[in-house]
Amino acid sequence: MLPKAEAAYFAIADISGYTNFLAAVELDHAQDIIADFMDVVVKGLRPPFRLAKFEGDAAFVYSTGTIDGSLLQDAIEGAYFKFRRRLRDVRQASTCECKACVAMGDLDFKFVVHHGEMVKQKMGGREELAGRDVILVHRLLKNTVGEKVGGRAYALYSDAAIRAMGVDPVAQGLIPHQETIDIIGDVTLWARDLEAAWQQDDAQTRLEVTREDAYAILEFDIAAPRQTVWEFITVPGQWQKWWDADDIVEESGKGRRGIGTKNHCAHGNHTNVEETLDWRPVDYFTVGITLPVPGAPRIIMTRAVLDGANGTSRFELRIAKPKPKDRAFLDGAAAKFAERMTQAVAGLRSMVEGMQPAVDAVEEPTLARSSGRFLSEPVKPGARG
C-alpha cells in the first residue's frame, strides 16, 4: 500500500555559529553545550511539534492537524526565549574557563517554518518524512534573511505557513522576504527578528499574581498536558466550549494574542471585558476583568498552568488583593465565581483528559553527551566536561 499524503507544519531549529564553535573549542565539552541547548529548544517546541529527527546542528520537527496561529508562533518564540534564558543562566553559573564555555555566547538559533504535504516512510527501521515540502523547508535554511534582520536569530515563515495559520503578517510586523530555490522557484517568506523579540520580552515588566500575594486561589488538577490546557483557556473557540459564555470575541490590534488583547465575554445581555496585562506562554497570563456591574472594581487575576505529576497539569486562578473598599464586593462574588468555575472545569476535564498526543518511536531521541552532565552547578576553573 502506498503511503498516504498528510498535511503538516514543518519546522527546523538550526544552531547558528555551530561550525565555527566546534572548530575552535574542545570537542568533548562543546558537545555537552550543544546537546543541552538543543534539548532546551526541542522541549520548548513540544507540543504542538513532535521531533522527526536530529540533523547534526539542527532539529527537524513537524505537526499534523490544525494549529492556532498565535499558539504556533508562541511555540517558536517561546523555544527561543527558553534558549536565551538557559544561555544566560549557564554563563552566570559557570566559572569554567575552557574555550567552549567562553565561546558559548557566540551560539544562536534560527527557525524555518513551512506548511505542506508529506508522506511517512519506513527506512532503515525508522520513520522518515518525505516529499517536496520536506525538501523545501530544508532548502530554506540557506537564505539571505539574516542580512535583513541584522542578525542570526530569526523565525522565517513560508507564505504557505502564514496562510495555513490564518494570520496577517503585515499587521504583525513580519518582514517580507523572497528566496529563489533551485527547481522549486520563487518562494515568498515572512521573517521575525528573534533578537528584537527577545529584547522586548526580557525587558517586559511582569505582572504576575503569585500564590504568596494572592487574595484568593482556585486550583484544579487536570489529567492533560500543559499545552492542551493552555490552548483551551486562551483560544476563544476552545475556551467557549467549556466556559459558560454565549460568545467570546477576541480583539487584538496586531492580530496576535498577547499583552493588550481584549476578550469580550457575552453572558446574555451582559458582557465582561478581559484585558491581557501580562503574557507568558505556556506558564501564565494576567488579565484585568471589567464587569458590567455599577461600582464593580476591576479584578486582576493570573491564570497559570503548572506541571503536574505524570504529564498532568495544575490550573490555578490567583486573584489579586483588592483595595480595602472593594473587599466586600469581592468576598460577595467569590463563592458564586468558585461554584461556576468548578462546574466549568468539570466540562474542561471531560474534553481534554485523554487527549494526550500520540508519541512516536522517534519522539525521545537525545543528542549524545560526553559526560552525561552539563553545568547544572557552577564548574570550577579548568574543569572539563
mmCIF file of C-alpha atoms in Angstrom:
data_model
loop_
_atom_site.group_PDB
_atom_site.id
_atom_site.type_symbol
_atom_site.label_atom_id
_atom_site.label_comp_id
_atom_site.label_asym_id
_atom_site.label_seq_id
_atom_site.Cartn_x
_atom_site.Cartn_y
_atom_site.Cartn_z
ATOM 1 C CA MET A 1 0.000 0.000 0.000
ATOM 2 C CA LEU A 2 1.339 3.416 -0.965
ATOM 3 C CA PRO A 3 1.930 5.844 1.937
ATOM 4 C CA LYS A 4 -0.844 8.398 2.378
ATOM 5 C CA ALA A 5 -0.040 12.093 1.983
ATOM 6 C CA GLU A 6 -0.714 14.237 5.057
ATOM 7 C CA ALA A 7 -0.833 17.999 5.552
ATOM 8 C CA ALA A 8 1.651 19.174 8.149
ATOM 9 C CA TYR A 9 3.636 22.062 9.538
ATOM 10 C CA PHE A 10 7.380 21.565 9.339
ATOM 11 C CA ALA A 11 9.943 23.463 11.398
ATOM 12 C CA ILE A 12 13.706 23.286 11.660
ATOM 13 C CA ALA A 13 15.569 24.712 14.653
ATOM 14 C CA ASP A 14 19.107 25.339 13.481
ATOM 15 C CA ILE A 15 22.097 26.384 15.612
ATOM 16 C CA SER A 16 23.846 29.446 14.228
ATOM 17 C CA GLY A 17 27.613 29.535 14.673
ATOM 18 C CA TYR A 18 27.842 25.762 15.087
ATOM 19 C CA THR A 19 30.705 25.088 12.675
ATOM 20 C CA ASN A 20 32.955 27.872 13.943
ATOM 21 C CA PHE A 21 32.194 26.883 17.526
ATOM 22 C CA LEU A 22 33.213 23.242 17.081
ATOM 23 C CA ALA A 23 36.299 24.170 15.070
ATOM 24 C CA ALA A 24 37.640 26.472 17.755
ATOM 25 C CA VAL A 25 36.905 24.700 21.066
ATOM 26 C CA GLU A 26 37.369 21.409 22.942
ATOM 27 C CA LEU A 27 35.083 18.847 21.321
ATOM 28 C CA ASP A 28 34.008 16.943 24.447
ATOM 29 C CA HIS A 29 32.760 19.965 26.382
ATOM 30 C CA ALA A 30 31.385 21.588 23.215
ATOM 31 C CA GLN A 31 29.142 18.578 22.620
ATOM 32 C CA ASP A 32 27.693 18.888 26.124
ATOM 33 C CA ILE A 33 26.871 22.538 25.453
ATOM 34 C CA ILE A 34 25.286 21.862 22.059
ATOM 35 C CA ALA A 35 23.256 18.950 23.423
ATOM 36 C CA ASP A 36 21.966 20.976 26.348
ATOM 37 C CA PHE A 37 20.852 23.929 24.238
ATOM 38 C CA MET A 38 19.252 21.710 21.619
ATOM 39 C CA ASP A 39 17.404 19.801 24.337
ATOM 40 C CA VAL A 40 16.003 23.066 25.731
ATOM 41 C CA VAL A 41 14.762 24.180 22.319
ATOM 42 C CA VAL A 42 13.213 20.855 21.305
ATOM 43 C CA LYS A 43 11.357 20.581 24.611
ATOM 44 C CA GLY A 44 10.141 24.148 24.093
ATOM 45 C CA LEU A 45 8.673 23.179 20.723
ATOM 46 C CA ARG A 46 6.774 20.124 22.042
ATOM 47 C CA PRO A 47 3.844 20.309 21.721
ATOM 48 C CA PRO A 48 2.495 21.314 19.228
ATOM 49 C CA PHE A 49 5.501 19.936 17.332
ATOM 50 C CA ARG A 50 6.970 16.473 17.612
ATOM 51 C CA LEU A 51 10.526 15.516 16.817
ATOM 52 C CA ALA A 52 11.224 13.843 13.478
ATOM 53 C CA LYS A 53 14.989 13.640 13.948
ATOM 54 C CA PHE A 54 18.176 15.469 14.846
ATOM 55 C CA GLU A 55 20.230 16.541 11.858
ATOM 56 C CA GLY A 56 23.671 17.464 13.126
ATOM 57 C CA ASP A 57 23.321 21.104 14.138
ATOM 58 C CA ALA A 58 19.536 21.140 13.709
ATOM 59 C CA ALA A 59 16.307 19.541 14.918
ATOM 60 C CA PHE A 60 13.589 18.732 12.397
ATOM 61 C CA VAL A 61 10.085 18.777 13.917
ATOM 62 C CA TYR A 62 6.588 18.596 12.494
ATOM 63 C CA SER A 63 2.928 18.780 13.446
ATOM 64 C CA THR A 64 -0.147 17.436 11.670
ATOM 65 C CA GLY A 65 -3.604 18.883 12.020
ATOM 66 C CA THR A 66 -4.805 22.423 12.670
ATOM 67 C CA ILE A 67 -2.830 24.766 14.923
ATOM 68 C CA ASP A 68 -3.929 28.206 16.102
ATOM 69 C CA GLY A 69 -1.616 30.798 14.534
ATOM 70 C CA SER A 70 -0.805 32.543 17.801
ATOM 71 C CA LEU A 71 -0.078 29.232 19.526
ATOM 72 C CA LEU A 72 2.332 28.177 16.796
ATOM 73 C CA GLN A 73 4.241 31.463 16.898
ATOM 74 C CA ASP A 74 4.293 31.356 20.698
ATOM 75 C CA ALA A 75 5.862 27.879 20.488
ATOM 76 C CA ILE A 76 8.628 29.077 18.158
ATOM 77 C CA GLU A 77 9.397 32.250 20.074
ATOM 78 C CA GLY A 78 8.947 30.553 23.436
ATOM 79 C CA ALA A 79 11.516 27.905 22.491
ATOM 80 C CA TYR A 80 13.958 30.644 21.526
ATOM 81 C CA PHE A 81 13.344 32.581 24.743
ATOM 82 C CA LYS A 82 13.988 29.418 26.755
ATOM 83 C CA PHE A 83 17.319 29.032 24.969
ATOM 84 C CA ARG A 84 18.278 32.621 25.761
ATOM 85 C CA ARG A 85 17.381 32.240 29.427
ATOM 86 C CA ARG A 86 19.319 28.969 29.596
ATOM 87 C CA LEU A 87 22.336 30.584 27.939
ATOM 88 C CA ARG A 88 22.234 33.466 30.410
ATOM 89 C CA ASP A 89 21.806 31.185 33.413
ATOM 90 C CA VAL A 90 24.658 28.876 32.365
ATOM 91 C CA ARG A 91 27.052 31.751 31.706
ATOM 92 C CA GLN A 92 26.253 33.284 35.088
ATOM 93 C CA ALA A 93 26.586 29.966 36.954
ATOM 94 C CA SER A 94 29.709 28.643 35.284
ATOM 95 C CA THR A 95 33.229 29.613 36.282
ATOM 96 C CA CYS A 96 34.751 27.263 33.724
ATOM 97 C CA GLU A 97 37.431 28.977 31.627
ATOM 98 C CA CYS A 98 37.717 26.412 28.838
ATOM 99 C CA LYS A 99 37.314 27.690 25.279
ATOM 100 C CA ALA A 100 33.900 26.049 24.862
ATOM 101 C CA CYS A 101 32.370 27.814 27.856
ATOM 102 C CA VAL A 102 33.941 31.135 26.910
ATOM 103 C CA ALA A 103 32.668 30.879 23.326
ATOM 104 C CA MET A 104 29.147 29.574 24.012
ATOM 105 C CA GLY A 105 27.780 33.112 23.759
ATOM 106 C CA ASP A 106 28.554 33.009 20.026
ATOM 107 C CA LEU A 107 25.849 30.389 19.523
ATOM 108 C CA ASP A 108 22.325 31.329 18.473
ATOM 109 C CA PHE A 109 19.238 29.789 16.868
ATOM 110 C CA LYS A 110 17.202 30.350 13.749
ATOM 111 C CA PHE A 111 13.921 28.684 12.833
ATOM 112 C CA VAL A 112 12.370 27.921 9.446
ATOM 113 C CA VAL A 113 8.654 27.049 9.304
ATOM 114 C CA HIS A 114 6.673 25.759 6.325
ATOM 115 C CA HIS A 115 3.311 24.103 5.679
ATOM 116 C CA GLY A 116 2.674 21.491 3.025
ATOM 117 C CA GLU A 117 2.298 17.789 2.400
ATOM 118 C CA MET A 118 4.401 14.812 3.395
ATOM 119 C CA VAL A 119 4.393 11.047 3.443
ATOM 120 C CA LYS A 120 5.819 8.831 6.157
ATOM 121 C CA GLN A 121 8.124 6.050 5.018
ATOM 122 C CA LYS A 122 9.920 3.276 6.886
ATOM 123 C CA MET A 123 13.622 3.418 6.053
ATOM 124 C CA GLY A 124 16.364 1.564 7.900
ATOM 125 C CA GLY A 125 13.971 0.578 10.673
ATOM 126 C CA ARG A 126 12.820 4.107 11.414
ATOM 127 C CA GLU A 127 10.197 6.512 10.158
ATOM 128 C CA GLU A 128 11.269 9.207 7.706
ATOM 129 C CA LEU A 129 9.295 12.134 6.297
ATOM 130 C CA ALA A 130 9.450 12.656 2.544
ATOM 131 C CA GLY A 131 8.012 14.944 -0.097
ATOM 132 C CA ARG A 132 8.551 18.194 -1.958
ATOM 133 C CA ASP A 133 7.660 20.329 1.046
ATOM 134 C CA VAL A 134 10.087 18.436 3.278
ATOM 135 C CA ILE A 135 12.801 19.249 0.749
ATOM 136 C CA LEU A 136 11.687 22.890 0.582
ATOM 137 C CA VAL A 137 11.854 23.553 4.327
ATOM 138 C CA HIS A 138 15.403 22.205 4.374
ATOM 139 C CA ARG A 139 16.418 24.287 1.348
ATOM 140 C CA LEU A 140 15.092 27.401 3.081
ATOM 141 C CA LEU A 141 17.803 27.091 5.724
ATOM 142 C CA LYS A 142 20.189 28.528 3.147
ATOM 143 C CA ASN A 143 18.891 32.068 2.792
ATOM 144 C CA THR A 144 19.812 35.742 2.966
ATOM 145 C CA VAL A 145 17.262 36.842 5.551
ATOM 146 C CA GLY A 146 19.996 37.453 8.149
ATOM 147 C CA GLU A 147 21.053 40.496 6.135
ATOM 148 C CA LYS A 148 17.572 41.987 6.534
ATOM 149 C CA VAL A 149 17.163 41.397 10.249
ATOM 150 C CA GLY A 150 20.774 42.255 11.000
ATOM 151 C CA GLY A 151 21.500 39.107 12.968
ATOM 152 C CA ARG A 152 21.448 35.323 13.123
ATOM 153 C CA ALA A 153 18.362 34.860 15.302
ATOM 154 C CA TYR A 154 15.137 34.837 13.342
ATOM 155 C CA ALA A 155 11.989 32.867 12.578
ATOM 156 C CA LEU A 156 11.333 32.512 8.857
ATOM 157 C CA TYR A 157 7.802 31.515 7.818
ATOM 158 C CA SER A 158 6.868 30.484 4.300
ATOM 159 C CA ASP A 159 3.819 32.194 2.859
ATOM 160 C CA ALA A 160 2.172 28.758 2.824
ATOM 161 C CA ALA A 161 2.648 28.527 6.606
ATOM 162 C CA ILE A 162 1.293 32.054 7.095
ATOM 163 C CA ARG A 163 -1.826 31.225 5.074
ATOM 164 C CA ALA A 164 -2.340 27.936 6.912
ATOM 165 C CA MET A 165 -2.103 29.751 10.255
ATOM 166 C CA GLY A 166 -4.583 32.372 9.066
ATOM 167 C CA VAL A 167 -2.547 35.337 10.297
ATOM 168 C CA ASP A 168 -1.923 38.780 8.811
ATOM 169 C CA PRO A 169 1.871 39.084 8.508
ATOM 170 C CA VAL A 170 1.782 42.832 7.806
ATOM 171 C CA ALA A 171 -0.375 43.558 10.862
ATOM 172 C CA GLN A 172 2.034 41.510 12.967
ATOM 173 C CA GLY A 173 5.063 43.423 11.727
ATOM 174 C CA LEU A 174 6.699 40.490 9.956
ATOM 175 C CA ILE A 175 9.382 41.349 7.424
ATOM 176 C CA PRO A 176 8.642 40.331 3.799
ATOM 177 C CA HIS A 177 11.355 38.322 2.079
ATOM 178 C CA GLN A 178 11.884 36.398 -1.130
ATOM 179 C CA GLU A 179 14.121 33.458 -1.989
ATOM 180 C CA THR A 180 14.656 31.560 -5.219
ATOM 181 C CA ILE A 181 15.131 27.827 -4.696
ATOM 182 C CA ASP A 182 16.605 25.565 -7.372
ATOM 183 C CA ILE A 183 13.931 23.590 -9.248
ATOM 184 C CA ILE A 184 11.199 24.906 -6.902
ATOM 185 C CA GLY A 185 11.425 28.582 -7.959
ATOM 186 C CA ASP A 186 10.481 31.803 -6.123
ATOM 187 C CA VAL A 187 9.233 31.421 -2.548
ATOM 188 C CA THR A 188 7.531 34.217 -0.601
ATOM 189 C CA LEU A 189 8.595 34.360 3.049
ATOM 190 C CA TRP A 190 7.996 36.370 6.208
ATOM 191 C CA ALA A 191 10.593 36.895 8.937
ATOM 192 C CA ARG A 192 10.529 37.740 12.653
ATOM 193 C CA ASP A 193 13.658 39.209 14.229
ATOM 194 C CA LEU A 194 14.025 36.975 17.294
ATOM 195 C CA GLU A 195 16.794 39.063 18.846
ATOM 196 C CA ALA A 196 14.451 42.067 18.888
ATOM 197 C CA ALA A 197 11.602 39.877 20.179
ATOM 198 C CA TRP A 198 13.839 38.562 22.970
ATOM 199 C CA GLN A 199 14.953 42.042 23.996
ATOM 200 C CA GLN A 200 11.333 43.162 24.184
ATOM 201 C CA ASP A 201 10.261 40.094 26.155
ATOM 202 C CA ASP A 202 13.201 40.310 28.546
ATOM 203 C CA ALA A 203 12.533 43.995 29.256
ATOM 204 C CA GLN A 204 8.813 43.459 29.782
ATOM 205 C CA THR A 205 7.639 44.273 33.288
ATOM 206 C CA ARG A 206 5.951 41.187 34.679
ATOM 207 C CA LEU A 207 2.559 41.404 36.313
ATOM 208 C CA GLU A 208 2.011 38.010 37.881
ATOM 209 C CA VAL A 209 -0.209 37.442 40.883
ATOM 210 C CA THR A 210 1.845 34.883 42.783
ATOM 211 C CA ARG A 211 0.458 32.396 45.272
ATOM 212 C CA GLU A 212 2.089 34.365 48.084
ATOM 213 C CA ASP A 213 0.462 37.635 47.023
ATOM 214 C CA ALA A 214 -2.969 36.293 46.042
ATOM 215 C CA TYR A 215 -6.136 37.248 47.888
ATOM 216 C CA ALA A 216 -7.807 34.010 46.800
ATOM 217 C CA ILE A 217 -6.743 30.951 44.794
ATOM 218 C CA LEU A 218 -8.717 28.347 42.890
ATOM 219 C CA GLU A 219 -6.741 25.330 41.716
ATOM 220 C CA PHE A 220 -7.647 22.284 39.666
ATOM 221 C CA ASP A 221 -5.687 19.178 38.692
ATOM 222 C CA ILE A 222 -6.307 18.178 35.072
ATOM 223 C CA ALA A 223 -5.053 14.954 33.503
ATOM 224 C CA ALA A 224 -3.863 16.586 30.286
ATOM 225 C CA PRO A 225 -0.610 18.189 29.080
ATOM 226 C CA ARG A 226 0.044 21.851 29.840
ATOM 227 C CA GLN A 227 -0.041 22.859 26.164
ATOM 228 C CA THR A 228 -3.502 21.349 25.755
ATOM 229 C CA VAL A 229 -4.854 23.092 28.848
ATOM 230 C CA TRP A 230 -3.238 26.362 27.728
ATOM 231 C CA GLU A 231 -4.955 26.129 24.341
ATOM 232 C CA PHE A 232 -8.363 25.544 25.918
ATOM 233 C CA ILE A 233 -8.069 28.534 28.280
ATOM 234 C CA THR A 234 -6.671 31.038 25.759
ATOM 235 C CA VAL A 235 -8.032 30.327 22.265
ATOM 236 C CA PRO A 236 -11.580 31.771 22.161
ATOM 237 C CA GLY A 237 -13.030 28.932 20.078
ATOM 238 C CA GLN A 238 -11.684 26.350 22.534
ATOM 239 C CA TRP A 239 -12.385 28.440 25.635
ATOM 240 C CA GLN A 240 -16.037 28.884 24.733
ATOM 241 C CA LYS A 241 -16.528 25.110 24.548
ATOM 242 C CA TRP A 242 -16.304 24.765 28.325
ATOM 243 C CA TRP A 243 -16.886 28.259 29.729
ATOM 244 C CA ASP A 244 -20.487 29.402 30.166
ATOM 245 C CA ALA A 245 -20.274 32.358 27.770
ATOM 246 C CA ASP A 246 -22.690 32.787 24.894
ATOM 247 C CA ASP A 247 -19.904 34.256 22.797
ATOM 248 C CA ILE A 248 -16.234 35.240 23.202
ATOM 249 C CA VAL A 249 -14.883 37.864 20.816
ATOM 250 C CA GLU A 250 -11.150 38.421 20.741
ATOM 251 C CA GLU A 251 -9.866 41.908 19.988
ATOM 252 C CA SER A 252 -6.178 42.069 19.165
ATOM 253 C CA GLY A 253 -4.804 45.083 17.365
ATOM 254 C CA LYS A 254 -1.844 43.250 15.835
ATOM 255 C CA GLY A 255 -3.673 40.025 15.095
ATOM 256 C CA ARG A 256 -1.545 38.224 17.662
ATOM 257 C CA ARG A 257 -2.661 37.130 21.111
ATOM 258 C CA GLY A 258 -0.702 38.747 23.938
ATOM 259 C CA ILE A 259 -0.428 41.878 26.062
ATOM 260 C CA GLY A 260 -3.205 44.283 25.106
ATOM 261 C CA THR A 261 -5.567 41.602 23.771
ATOM 262 C CA LYS A 262 -9.150 42.069 24.938
ATOM 263 C CA ASN A 263 -11.739 39.301 25.177
ATOM 264 C CA HIS A 264 -15.400 40.299 25.265
ATOM 265 C CA CYS A 265 -17.301 37.504 27.016
ATOM 266 C CA ALA A 266 -21.051 37.769 26.449
ATOM 267 C CA HIS A 267 -23.397 36.335 29.072
ATOM 268 C CA GLY A 268 -26.959 37.059 27.977
ATOM 269 C CA ASN A 269 -27.366 40.840 27.903
ATOM 270 C CA HIS A 270 -24.143 41.417 29.812
ATOM 271 C CA THR A 271 -20.558 41.400 28.622
ATOM 272 C CA ASN A 272 -17.404 41.029 30.701
ATOM 273 C CA VAL A 273 -14.230 42.502 29.224
ATOM 274 C CA GLU A 274 -10.881 40.867 29.986
ATOM 275 C CA GLU A 275 -7.729 42.748 29.012
ATOM 276 C CA THR A 276 -4.444 40.837 28.948
ATOM 277 C CA LEU A 277 -1.866 42.639 31.121
ATOM 278 C CA ASP A 278 0.916 40.025 31.074
ATOM 279 C CA TRP A 279 1.511 37.066 28.756
ATOM 280 C CA ARG A 280 3.962 34.237 29.376
ATOM 281 C CA PRO A 281 3.034 31.172 27.293
ATOM 282 C CA VAL A 282 2.576 28.445 28.407
ATOM 283 C CA ASP A 283 3.161 29.388 32.043
ATOM 284 C CA TYR A 284 0.643 32.095 32.909
ATOM 285 C CA PHE A 285 -1.224 35.175 31.775
ATOM 286 C CA THR A 286 -2.713 38.002 33.819
ATOM 287 C CA VAL A 287 -5.943 39.794 32.982
ATOM 288 C CA GLY A 288 -7.835 42.818 34.214
ATOM 289 C CA ILE A 289 -11.568 41.965 34.323
ATOM 290 C CA THR A 290 -14.192 44.693 33.957
ATOM 291 C CA LEU A 291 -17.673 43.542 34.993
ATOM 292 C CA PRO A 292 -20.904 45.145 33.699
ATOM 293 C CA VAL A 293 -21.961 45.976 37.250
ATOM 294 C CA PRO A 294 -22.195 49.572 38.524
ATOM 295 C CA GLY A 295 -19.461 50.252 41.077
ATOM 296 C CA ALA A 296 -17.711 46.922 40.461
ATOM 297 C CA PRO A 297 -13.916 47.112 40.871
ATOM 298 C CA ARG A 298 -11.563 45.943 38.170
ATOM 299 C CA ILE A 299 -10.426 42.443 39.151
ATOM 300 C CA ILE A 300 -6.821 41.426 38.496
ATOM 301 C CA MET A 301 -6.336 37.695 38.035
ATOM 302 C CA THR A 302 -3.459 35.456 36.964
ATOM 303 C CA ARG A 303 -4.303 32.168 35.275
ATOM 304 C CA ALA A 304 -1.374 29.784 35.478
ATOM 305 C CA VAL A 305 -0.766 26.295 34.102
ATOM 306 C CA LEU A 306 1.813 24.278 36.028
ATOM 307 C CA ASP A 307 3.346 20.847 35.582
ATOM 308 C CA GLY A 308 1.545 18.121 37.487
ATOM 309 C CA ALA A 309 2.556 14.540 38.098
ATOM 310 C CA ASN A 310 2.983 12.082 35.201
ATOM 311 C CA GLY A 311 2.236 14.529 32.403
ATOM 312 C CA THR A 312 -0.785 16.151 34.056
ATOM 313 C CA SER A 313 -1.350 19.853 34.725
ATOM 314 C CA ARG A 314 -2.437 22.105 37.536
ATOM 315 C CA PHE A 315 -4.644 25.049 36.550
ATOM 316 C CA GLU A 316 -4.538 27.917 39.055
ATOM 317 C CA LEU A 317 -6.599 31.099 39.184
ATOM 318 C CA ARG A 318 -4.995 33.648 41.510
ATOM 319 C CA ILE A 319 -6.955 36.772 42.358
ATOM 320 C CA ALA A 320 -5.004 39.874 43.374
ATOM 321 C CA LYS A 321 -5.625 41.580 46.689
ATOM 322 C CA PRO A 322 -8.295 44.264 46.286
ATOM 323 C CA LYS A 323 -8.307 47.742 47.732
ATOM 324 C CA PRO A 324 -9.926 47.810 51.206
ATOM 325 C CA LYS A 325 -13.060 49.479 49.833
ATOM 326 C CA ASP A 326 -13.509 46.679 47.267
ATOM 327 C CA ARG A 327 -13.139 43.691 49.568
ATOM 328 C CA ALA A 328 -16.840 43.401 50.365
ATOM 329 C CA PHE A 329 -17.708 43.183 46.660
ATOM 330 C CA LEU A 330 -15.016 40.603 46.005
ATOM 331 C CA ASP A 331 -15.983 38.496 49.016
ATOM 332 C CA GLY A 332 -19.597 38.528 47.919
ATOM 333 C CA ALA A 333 -18.778 37.433 44.385
ATOM 334 C CA ALA A 334 -16.130 34.855 45.320
ATOM 335 C CA ALA A 335 -18.411 31.962 46.282
ATOM 336 C CA LYS A 336 -20.527 32.254 43.139
ATOM 337 C CA PHE A 337 -17.424 32.524 40.931
ATOM 338 C CA ALA A 338 -15.838 29.457 42.575
ATOM 339 C CA GLU A 339 -19.015 27.444 42.002
ATOM 340 C CA ARG A 340 -19.250 28.459 38.340
ATOM 341 C CA MET A 341 -15.560 27.771 37.752
ATOM 342 C CA THR A 342 -15.727 24.349 39.387
ATOM 343 C CA GLN A 343 -18.622 23.373 37.133
ATOM 344 C CA ALA A 344 -16.868 24.775 34.062
ATOM 345 C CA VAL A 345 -13.601 22.966 34.778
ATOM 346 C CA ALA A 346 -15.532 19.720 35.078
ATOM 347 C CA GLY A 347 -16.552 20.305 31.470
ATOM 348 C CA LEU A 348 -12.986 21.198 30.525
ATOM 349 C CA ARG A 349 -11.729 17.961 32.053
ATOM 350 C CA SER A 350 -14.210 15.913 30.056
ATOM 351 C CA MET A 351 -12.894 17.500 26.847
ATOM 352 C CA VAL A 352 -9.135 17.413 27.336
ATOM 353 C CA GLU A 353 -8.405 14.425 29.546
ATOM 354 C CA GLY A 354 -7.289 11.588 27.354
ATOM 355 C CA MET A 355 -6.289 13.964 24.533
ATOM 356 C CA GLN A 356 -2.539 13.451 25.039
ATOM 357 C CA PRO A 357 -0.891 13.381 21.633
ATOM 358 C CA ALA A 358 0.453 10.036 20.469
ATOM 359 C CA VAL A 359 4.196 9.683 20.940
ATOM 360 C CA ASP A 360 6.098 8.231 18.016
ATOM 361 C CA ALA A 361 9.051 5.950 18.448
ATOM 362 C CA VAL A 362 11.262 8.827 17.324
ATOM 363 C CA GLU A 363 9.836 11.233 19.875
ATOM 364 C CA GLU A 364 12.519 10.778 22.506
ATOM 365 C CA PRO A 365 15.963 10.575 20.887
ATOM 366 C CA THR A 366 18.623 12.664 22.585
ATOM 367 C CA LEU A 367 21.893 14.094 21.462
ATOM 368 C CA ALA A 368 24.925 12.270 22.781
ATOM 369 C CA ARG A 369 26.842 13.926 25.605
ATOM 370 C CA SER A 370 30.382 13.152 26.579
ATOM 371 C CA SER A 371 29.783 13.181 30.314
ATOM 372 C CA GLY A 372 26.049 12.963 30.969
ATOM 373 C CA ARG A 373 26.383 16.165 32.982
ATOM 374 C CA PHE A 374 26.155 19.755 31.918
ATOM 375 C CA LEU A 375 26.641 22.795 34.088
ATOM 376 C CA SER A 376 23.730 22.284 36.424
ATOM 377 C CA GLU A 377 26.110 23.576 39.055
ATOM 378 C CA PRO A 378 28.984 26.017 38.721
ATOM 379 C CA VAL A 379 32.073 24.471 37.151
ATOM 380 C CA LYS A 380 35.456 25.143 38.654
ATOM 381 C CA PRO A 381 38.133 26.835 36.535
ATOM 382 C CA GLY A 382 39.822 24.365 34.240
ATOM 383 C CA ALA A 383 37.164 21.676 34.732
ATOM 384 C CA ARG A 384 36.335 19.734 31.600
ATOM 385 C CA GLY A 385 33.160 18.103 30.833
#
